[in-house]
Amino acid sequence: MSTTTVGGNLEIPKYAIRPSCQKSYSSSFYANTCKLFFLSRRYTTLSLTSRKVENRKYSKNEIACLVSSNLGGTTEQEGLTYKEAGVDIDAGSELVRRIAKMAPGIGGFGGLFPLGDSYLVAGTDGVGTKLKLAFETGIHDTIGIDLVAMSVNDIITSGAKPLFFLDYFATSHLDVDLAEKVIKGIVDGCQQSDCALLGGETAEMPDFYANGEYDLSGFAVGIVKKESVINGQNILVGDVLIGLPSSGVHSNGFSLVRRVLARSGLSLKDKLPGESITLAEALMAPTVIYVKQVLDIISKGGIKGIAHITGGGFTDNIPRVFPKGLGALVYKDSWPVPPVFQWIQKAGTIEDAEMKRTFNMGIGMVLVASKEAAERILNEGKTAYRIGEVISSDGVSYR
């Protein structure tokens, strides 16, 4: 019986446990005294999670395709889902619920630690199976930007300014030239975030990863005055949802993207249908780092809540910033959906609800603003969209 070892990250979206303003696995208060140390880059043999998959089970859709192929006939393909691609959002949510029993206060985009008249705000993340595309395309110099973006974009939802970033790079055999490209992207991301790359860890673990493959994790810490923290508590019915555009898929949903790519019959070198760029260029576009833009908007007042649209899409992320009893009405067709999402949905026969719970759909950050602040933001000349409003209802609805 053959056994295949599969390594890498399970893309579990940061899911809310309570109607707080902000990321799973993050605590809003940590009672024990902490000390921060400068971390040197050293080679160790630390362990990451791996799993063995035996006797692969095929989905109903795959079985239908195989039967059709063997019979020489055709069949209408079922729509793909994130769960069929291997990522179970509900299971991730259940894990967070259980963790919350052991560490009350988690559920936000960033964890808050009181420090005098301020909060330190911390976040951690990876880039998931977007790494698989980096391995296939050979594009390694921007994946570090994604890594930084996923953490710093989380902590600015509290209004915090990023202070420093730490990285973790793990591989079976250290390819110095490849690692340098990855770290260059991390440096670029830190420069875009106006924060310091304080240190990191390089773990060389023989036989753990396939040749040429690696894994990444990132950690960011920022600071915000207690009186300036954005926590969603003063959000009211009628407040405006402002969407800031994404560069594309960013760093979530790639398990489903890869399944769609396989079904489409296209390669990463092929053009994105109807566009002048390749699928590799469209899918590997680095995540937008919103730090400077969002902090500038916050400084002018009127921002009551901020949601970073990552795993879970609109459906699971926007409600995380609302007090109990409030929800979002999102206006359909109020912003241009990038062609890459249109291709993903068509090629994968994916339902609208699944798209909205998996991808950012062209909006990477949502601000909840007063009407006055919303008008100011929309008239400043930078690209932003009025995508909805706060209503007296739970969850997200569309009109």
mmCIF file of N, CA and C in Angstrom, residues 221-317:
data_model
loop_
_atom_site.group_PDB
_atom_site.id
_atom_site.type_symbol
_atom_site.label_atom_id
_atom_site.label_comp_id
_atom_site.label_asym_id
_atom_site.label_seq_id
_atom_site.Cartn_x
_atom_site.Cartn_y
_atom_site.Cartn_z
ATOM 1 N N VAL A 221 3.917 42.714 15.702
ATOM 2 C CA VAL A 221 3.487 43.393 16.931
ATOM 3 C C VAL A 221 3.385 44.884 16.650
ATOM 4 N N GLY A 222 2.274 45.484 17.092
ATOM 5 C CA GLY A 222 2.068 46.919 16.932
ATOM 6 C C GLY A 222 1.599 47.535 18.237
ATOM 7 N N ILE A 223 1.284 48.828 18.202
ATOM 8 C CA ILE A 223 0.876 49.522 19.415
ATOM 9 C C ILE A 223 -0.198 50.554 19.095
ATOM 10 N N VAL A 224 -1.120 50.735 20.039
ATOM 11 C CA VAL A 224 -2.177 51.729 19.903
ATOM 12 C C VAL A 224 -2.539 52.241 21.284
ATOM 13 N N LYS A 225 -2.814 53.542 21.407
ATOM 14 C CA LYS A 225 -3.263 54.107 22.673
ATOM 15 C C LYS A 225 -4.618 53.509 23.044
ATOM 16 N N LYS A 226 -4.821 53.292 24.335
ATOM 17 C CA LYS A 226 -6.070 52.674 24.770
ATOM 18 C C LYS A 226 -7.291 53.486 24.361
ATOM 19 N N GLU A 227 -7.172 54.818 24.432
ATOM 20 C CA GLU A 227 -8.327 55.645 24.066
ATOM 21 C C GLU A 227 -8.557 55.685 22.558
ATOM 22 N N SER A 228 -7.597 55.168 21.781
ATOM 23 C CA SER A 228 -7.717 55.205 20.318
ATOM 24 C C SER A 228 -8.025 53.846 19.704
ATOM 25 N N VAL A 229 -8.109 52.799 20.539
ATOM 26 C CA VAL A 229 -8.321 51.464 19.990
ATOM 27 C C VAL A 229 -9.663 51.392 19.262
ATOM 28 N N ILE A 230 -9.674 50.715 18.125
ATOM 29 C CA ILE A 230 -10.905 50.528 17.341
ATOM 30 C C ILE A 230 -11.454 49.154 17.684
ATOM 31 N N ASN A 231 -12.640 49.141 18.276
ATOM 32 C CA ASN A 231 -13.200 47.872 18.743
ATOM 33 C C ASN A 231 -14.638 47.625 18.317
ATOM 34 N N GLY A 232 -15.216 48.530 17.519
ATOM 35 C CA GLY A 232 -16.554 48.310 16.997
ATOM 36 C C GLY A 232 -17.687 48.590 17.961
ATOM 37 N N GLN A 233 -17.375 48.965 19.189
ATOM 38 C CA GLN A 233 -18.420 49.113 20.196
ATOM 39 C C GLN A 233 -19.384 50.264 19.927
ATOM 40 N N ASN A 234 -18.941 51.267 19.178
ATOM 41 C CA ASN A 234 -19.812 52.419 18.907
ATOM 42 C C ASN A 234 -20.422 52.395 17.505
ATOM 43 N N ILE A 235 -20.396 51.232 16.858
ATOM 44 C CA ILE A 235 -21.028 51.102 15.540
ATOM 45 C C ILE A 235 -22.546 51.206 15.690
ATOM 46 N N LEU A 236 -23.182 51.925 14.765
ATOM 47 C CA LEU A 236 -24.624 52.148 14.808
ATOM 48 C C LEU A 236 -25.273 51.754 13.487
ATOM 49 N N VAL A 237 -26.570 51.477 13.546
ATOM 50 C CA VAL A 237 -27.343 51.247 12.327
ATOM 51 C C VAL A 237 -27.218 52.474 11.438
ATOM 52 N N GLY A 238 -26.962 52.280 10.160
ATOM 53 C CA GLY A 238 -26.815 53.393 9.223
ATOM 54 C C GLY A 238 -25.382 53.763 8.931
ATOM 55 N N ASP A 239 -24.429 53.275 9.747
ATOM 56 C CA ASP A 239 -23.026 53.515 9.433
ATOM 57 C C ASP A 239 -22.687 52.864 8.093
ATOM 58 N N VAL A 240 -21.655 53.375 7.451
ATOM 59 C CA VAL A 240 -21.346 53.010 6.064
ATOM 60 C C VAL A 240 -20.194 52.009 5.998
ATOM 61 N N LEU A 241 -20.313 51.046 5.095
ATOM 62 C CA LEU A 241 -19.226 50.110 4.830
ATOM 63 C C LEU A 241 -18.425 50.600 3.628
ATOM 64 N N ILE A 242 -17.146 50.856 3.853
ATOM 65 C CA ILE A 242 -16.241 51.302 2.796
ATOM 66 C C ILE A 242 -15.284 50.161 2.475
ATOM 67 N N GLY A 243 -15.189 49.794 1.202
ATOM 68 C CA GLY A 243 -14.300 48.713 0.786
ATOM 69 C C GLY A 243 -13.053 49.242 0.102
ATOM 70 N N LEU A 244 -11.905 48.725 0.504
ATOM 71 C CA LEU A 244 -10.642 49.059 -0.149
ATOM 72 C C LEU A 244 -10.256 47.896 -1.064
ATOM 73 N N PRO A 245 -9.869 48.193 -2.296
ATOM 74 C CA PRO A 245 -9.662 47.134 -3.288
ATOM 75 C C PRO A 245 -8.479 46.219 -2.963
ATOM 76 N N SER A 246 -8.631 44.952 -3.341
ATOM 77 C CA SER A 246 -7.540 43.985 -3.222
ATOM 78 C C SER A 246 -6.780 43.923 -4.543
ATOM 79 N N SER A 247 -5.665 43.211 -4.521
ATOM 80 C CA SER A 247 -4.882 43.013 -5.748
ATOM 81 C C SER A 247 -5.273 41.728 -6.456
ATOM 82 N N GLY A 248 -6.198 40.993 -5.831
ATOM 83 C CA GLY A 248 -6.599 39.696 -6.379
ATOM 84 C C GLY A 248 -6.933 38.749 -5.247
ATOM 85 N N VAL A 249 -6.476 37.514 -5.358
ATOM 86 C CA VAL A 249 -6.839 36.491 -4.383
ATOM 87 C C VAL A 249 -6.163 36.712 -3.033
ATOM 88 N N HIS A 250 -5.084 37.475 -2.995
ATOM 89 C CA HIS A 250 -4.285 37.693 -1.795
ATOM 90 C C HIS A 250 -3.706 36.365 -1.317
ATOM 91 N N SER A 251 -3.969 35.907 -0.091
ATOM 92 C CA SER A 251 -3.296 34.706 0.409
ATOM 93 C C SER A 251 -4.252 33.705 1.059
ATOM 94 N N ASN A 252 -5.484 33.688 0.591
ATOM 95 C CA ASN A 252 -6.465 32.744 1.120
ATOM 96 C C ASN A 252 -7.213 32.060 -0.023
ATOM 97 N N GLY A 253 -7.638 30.847 0.213
ATOM 98 C CA GLY A 253 -8.464 30.142 -0.762
ATOM 99 C C GLY A 253 -7.689 29.387 -1.818
ATOM 100 N N PHE A 254 -6.379 29.234 -1.658
ATOM 101 C CA PHE A 254 -5.586 28.640 -2.735
ATOM 102 C C PHE A 254 -5.748 27.130 -2.860
ATOM 103 N N SER A 255 -6.230 26.477 -1.822
ATOM 104 C CA SER A 255 -6.535 25.057 -1.984
ATOM 105 C C SER A 255 -7.658 24.882 -3.001
ATOM 106 N N LEU A 256 -8.635 25.775 -2.939
ATOM 107 C CA LEU A 256 -9.728 25.745 -3.916
ATOM 108 C C LEU A 256 -9.252 26.244 -5.276
ATOM 109 N N VAL A 257 -8.437 27.271 -5.295
ATOM 110 C CA VAL A 257 -7.891 27.793 -6.553
ATOM 111 C C VAL A 257 -7.140 26.700 -7.303
ATOM 112 N N ARG A 258 -6.329 25.939 -6.592
ATOM 113 C CA ARG A 258 -5.539 24.893 -7.233
ATOM 114 C C ARG A 258 -6.432 23.797 -7.792
ATOM 115 N N ARG A 259 -7.536 23.515 -7.093
ATOM 116 C CA ARG A 259 -8.481 22.516 -7.600
ATOM 117 C C ARG A 259 -9.172 23.038 -8.866
ATOM 118 N N VAL A 260 -9.509 24.318 -8.878
ATOM 119 C CA VAL A 260 -10.114 24.928 -10.061
ATOM 120 C C VAL A 260 -9.144 24.888 -11.234
ATOM 121 N N LEU A 261 -7.896 25.211 -10.977
ATOM 122 C CA LEU A 261 -6.881 25.209 -12.031
ATOM 123 C C LEU A 261 -6.755 23.826 -12.652
ATOM 124 N N ALA A 262 -6.760 22.803 -11.817
ATOM 125 C CA ALA A 262 -6.657 21.440 -12.321
ATOM 126 C C ALA A 262 -7.865 21.083 -13.183
ATOM 127 N N ARG A 263 -9.044 21.497 -12.768
ATOM 128 C CA ARG A 263 -10.247 21.199 -13.541
ATOM 129 C C ARG A 263 -10.255 21.952 -14.863
ATOM 130 N N SER A 264 -9.736 23.168 -14.880
ATOM 131 C CA SER A 264 -9.831 24.020 -16.066
ATOM 132 C C SER A 264 -9.022 23.488 -17.246
ATOM 133 N N GLY A 265 -7.982 22.700 -16.949
ATOM 134 C CA GLY A 265 -7.116 22.202 -18.015
ATOM 135 C C GLY A 265 -6.068 23.212 -18.447
ATOM 136 N N LEU A 266 -6.054 24.385 -17.820
ATOM 137 C CA LEU A 266 -5.072 25.411 -18.148
ATOM 138 C C LEU A 266 -3.833 25.246 -17.283
ATOM 139 N N SER A 267 -2.743 25.842 -17.727
ATOM 140 C CA SER A 267 -1.527 25.850 -16.923
ATOM 141 C C SER A 267 -1.283 27.269 -16.428
ATOM 142 N N LEU A 268 -0.394 27.394 -15.468
ATOM 143 C CA LEU A 268 -0.089 28.717 -14.921
ATOM 144 C C LEU A 268 0.560 29.630 -15.957
ATOM 145 N N LYS A 269 1.100 29.046 -17.032
ATOM 146 C CA LYS A 269 1.713 29.852 -18.091
ATOM 147 C C LYS A 269 0.681 30.386 -19.077
ATOM 148 N N ASP A 270 -0.528 29.822 -19.042
ATOM 149 C CA ASP A 270 -1.583 30.282 -19.949
ATOM 150 C C ASP A 270 -2.120 31.634 -19.518
ATOM 151 N N LYS A 271 -2.694 32.348 -20.469
ATOM 152 C CA LYS A 271 -3.290 33.645 -20.163
ATOM 153 C C LYS A 271 -4.562 33.454 -19.331
ATOM 154 N N LEU A 272 -4.790 34.363 -18.405
ATOM 155 C CA LEU A 272 -6.080 34.416 -17.735
ATOM 156 C C LEU A 272 -7.101 34.724 -18.813
ATOM 157 N N PRO A 273 -8.104 33.855 -19.001
ATOM 158 C CA PRO A 273 -9.053 34.048 -20.104
ATOM 159 C C PRO A 273 -9.604 35.469 -20.178
ATOM 160 N N GLY A 274 -9.460 36.069 -21.372
ATOM 161 C CA GLY A 274 -9.954 37.413 -21.603
ATOM 162 C C GLY A 274 -9.024 38.522 -21.169
ATOM 163 N N GLU A 275 -7.856 38.162 -20.600
ATOM 164 C CA GLU A 275 -6.931 39.164 -20.088
ATOM 165 C C GLU A 275 -5.552 39.007 -20.724
ATOM 166 N N SER A 276 -4.694 39.998 -20.510
ATOM 167 C CA SER A 276 -3.365 39.987 -21.127
ATOM 168 C C SER A 276 -2.303 39.377 -20.223
ATOM 169 N N ILE A 277 -2.634 39.101 -18.973
ATOM 170 C CA ILE A 277 -1.659 38.547 -18.040
ATOM 171 C C ILE A 277 -1.857 37.029 -17.921
ATOM 172 N N THR A 278 -0.825 36.355 -17.449
ATOM 173 C CA THR A 278 -0.923 34.917 -17.268
ATOM 174 C C THR A 278 -1.645 34.599 -15.960
ATOM 175 N N LEU A 279 -2.085 33.346 -15.836
ATOM 176 C CA LEU A 279 -2.698 32.912 -14.584
ATOM 177 C C LEU A 279 -1.704 33.008 -13.436
ATOM 178 N N ALA A 280 -0.436 32.721 -13.705
ATOM 179 C CA ALA A 280 0.583 32.843 -12.664
ATOM 180 C C ALA A 280 0.664 34.274 -12.155
ATOM 181 N N GLU A 281 0.678 35.227 -13.067
ATOM 182 C CA GLU A 281 0.768 36.634 -12.670
ATOM 183 C C GLU A 281 -0.464 37.070 -11.888
ATOM 184 N N ALA A 282 -1.627 36.612 -12.318
ATOM 185 C CA ALA A 282 -2.870 36.993 -11.636
ATOM 186 C C ALA A 282 -2.948 36.388 -10.242
ATOM 187 N N LEU A 283 -2.597 35.116 -10.123
ATOM 188 C CA LEU A 283 -2.749 34.421 -8.852
ATOM 189 C C LEU A 283 -1.628 34.733 -7.864
ATOM 190 N N MET A 284 -0.438 35.054 -8.365
ATOM 191 C CA MET A 284 0.696 35.330 -7.483
ATOM 192 C C MET A 284 0.839 36.808 -7.139
ATOM 193 N N ALA A 285 -0.074 37.653 -7.593
ATOM 194 C CA ALA A 285 -0.019 39.071 -7.239
ATOM 195 C C ALA A 285 0.054 39.202 -5.721
ATOM 196 N N PRO A 286 1.036 39.931 -5.188
ATOM 197 C CA PRO A 286 1.187 39.993 -3.733
ATOM 198 C C PRO A 286 0.020 40.702 -3.044
ATOM 199 N N THR A 287 -0.253 40.267 -1.838
ATOM 200 C CA THR A 287 -1.312 40.846 -1.016
ATOM 201 C C THR A 287 -1.050 42.330 -0.774
ATOM 202 N N VAL A 288 -2.088 43.133 -0.888
ATOM 203 C CA VAL A 288 -1.960 44.563 -0.604
ATOM 204 C C VAL A 288 -1.684 44.762 0.889
ATOM 205 N N ILE A 289 -0.718 45.590 1.201
ATOM 206 C CA ILE A 289 -0.462 45.986 2.584
ATOM 207 C C ILE A 289 -1.143 47.342 2.798
ATOM 208 N N TYR A 290 -2.140 47.354 3.668
ATOM 209 C CA TYR A 290 -3.005 48.529 3.832
ATOM 210 C C TYR A 290 -2.557 49.470 4.952
ATOM 211 N N VAL A 291 -1.428 49.189 5.567
ATOM 212 C CA VAL A 291 -1.036 49.881 6.794
ATOM 213 C C VAL A 291 -1.067 51.398 6.664
ATOM 214 N N LYS A 292 -0.304 51.954 5.740
ATOM 215 C CA LYS A 292 -0.189 53.406 5.659
ATOM 216 C C LYS A 292 -1.511 54.054 5.272
ATOM 217 N N GLN A 293 -2.229 53.454 4.331
ATOM 218 C CA GLN A 293 -3.510 54.006 3.895
ATOM 219 C C GLN A 293 -4.533 53.997 5.024
ATOM 220 N N VAL A 294 -4.628 52.881 5.720
ATOM 221 C CA VAL A 294 -5.641 52.764 6.775
ATOM 222 C C VAL A 294 -5.296 53.647 7.975
ATOM 223 N N LEU A 295 -4.038 53.674 8.382
ATOM 224 C CA LEU A 295 -3.674 54.520 9.515
ATOM 225 C C LEU A 295 -3.907 55.989 9.196
ATOM 226 N N ASP A 296 -3.698 56.392 7.950
ATOM 227 C CA ASP A 296 -3.976 57.775 7.551
ATOM 228 C C ASP A 296 -5.471 58.062 7.643
ATOM 229 N N ILE A 297 -6.299 57.137 7.185
ATOM 230 C CA ILE A 297 -7.748 57.300 7.261
ATOM 231 C C ILE A 297 -8.201 57.373 8.717
ATOM 232 N N ILE A 298 -7.646 56.494 9.554
ATOM 233 C CA ILE A 298 -8.017 56.478 10.979
ATOM 234 C C ILE A 298 -7.683 57.798 11.641
ATOM 235 N N SER A 299 -6.538 58.378 11.291
ATOM 236 C CA SER A 299 -6.082 59.614 11.943
ATOM 237 C C SER A 299 -7.036 60.780 11.741
ATOM 238 N N LYS A 300 -7.893 60.692 10.725
ATOM 239 C CA LYS A 300 -8.822 61.782 10.427
ATOM 240 C C LYS A 300 -10.178 61.596 11.098
ATOM 241 N N GLY A 301 -10.348 60.464 11.797
ATOM 242 C CA GLY A 301 -11.541 60.261 12.606
ATOM 243 C C GLY A 301 -12.698 59.592 11.873
ATOM 244 N N GLY A 302 -13.643 59.086 12.672
ATOM 245 C CA GLY A 302 -14.884 58.548 12.136
ATOM 246 C C GLY A 302 -14.875 57.074 11.786
ATOM 247 N N ILE A 303 -13.761 56.375 12.034
ATOM 248 C CA ILE A 303 -13.701 54.942 11.743
ATOM 249 C C ILE A 303 -14.050 54.174 13.017
ATOM 250 N N LYS A 304 -15.058 53.314 12.913
ATOM 251 C CA LYS A 304 -15.578 52.614 14.086
ATOM 252 C C LYS A 304 -15.225 51.131 14.133
ATOM 253 N N GLY A 305 -14.940 50.550 12.991
ATOM 254 C CA GLY A 305 -14.597 49.134 12.938
ATOM 255 C C GLY A 305 -13.886 48.825 11.637
ATOM 256 N N ILE A 306 -13.032 47.798 11.650
ATOM 257 C CA ILE A 306 -12.272 47.410 10.455
ATOM 258 C C ILE A 306 -12.213 45.893 10.377
ATOM 259 N N ALA A 307 -12.500 45.350 9.202
ATOM 260 C CA ALA A 307 -12.431 43.905 8.978
ATOM 261 C C ALA A 307 -11.445 43.606 7.860
ATOM 262 N N HIS A 308 -10.498 42.736 8.149
ATOM 263 C CA HIS A 308 -9.555 42.254 7.140
ATOM 264 C C HIS A 308 -10.202 41.041 6.472
ATOM 265 N N ILE A 309 -10.414 41.098 5.172
ATOM 266 C CA ILE A 309 -11.144 40.041 4.467
ATOM 267 C C ILE A 309 -10.172 38.959 4.019
ATOM 268 N N THR A 310 -10.093 37.911 4.838
ATOM 269 C CA THR A 310 -9.195 36.789 4.550
ATOM 270 C C THR A 310 -10.046 35.527 4.414
ATOM 271 N N GLY A 311 -9.581 34.392 4.962
ATOM 272 C CA GLY A 311 -10.371 33.172 4.916
ATOM 273 C C GLY A 311 -11.711 33.376 5.602
ATOM 274 N N GLY A 312 -12.772 32.931 4.956
ATOM 275 C CA GLY A 312 -14.114 33.203 5.458
ATOM 276 C C GLY A 312 -14.799 34.307 4.682
ATOM 277 N N GLY A 313 -14.006 35.044 3.867
ATOM 278 C CA GLY A 313 -14.582 36.062 2.989
ATOM 279 C C GLY A 313 -15.412 37.101 3.714
ATOM 280 N N PHE A 314 -16.372 37.659 2.996
ATOM 281 C CA PHE A 314 -17.292 38.637 3.578
ATOM 282 C C PHE A 314 -18.144 37.998 4.671
ATOM 283 N N THR A 315 -18.595 36.790 4.404
ATOM 284 C CA THR A 315 -19.583 36.130 5.245
ATOM 285 C C THR A 315 -19.141 36.004 6.693
ATOM 286 N N ASP A 316 -17.905 35.601 6.908
ATOM 287 C CA ASP A 316 -17.435 35.352 8.265
ATOM 288 C C ASP A 316 -16.623 36.491 8.868
ATOM 289 N N ASN A 317 -16.056 37.369 8.044
ATOM 290 C CA ASN A 317 -15.167 38.396 8.595
ATOM 291 C C ASN A 317 -15.859 39.712 8.956
#
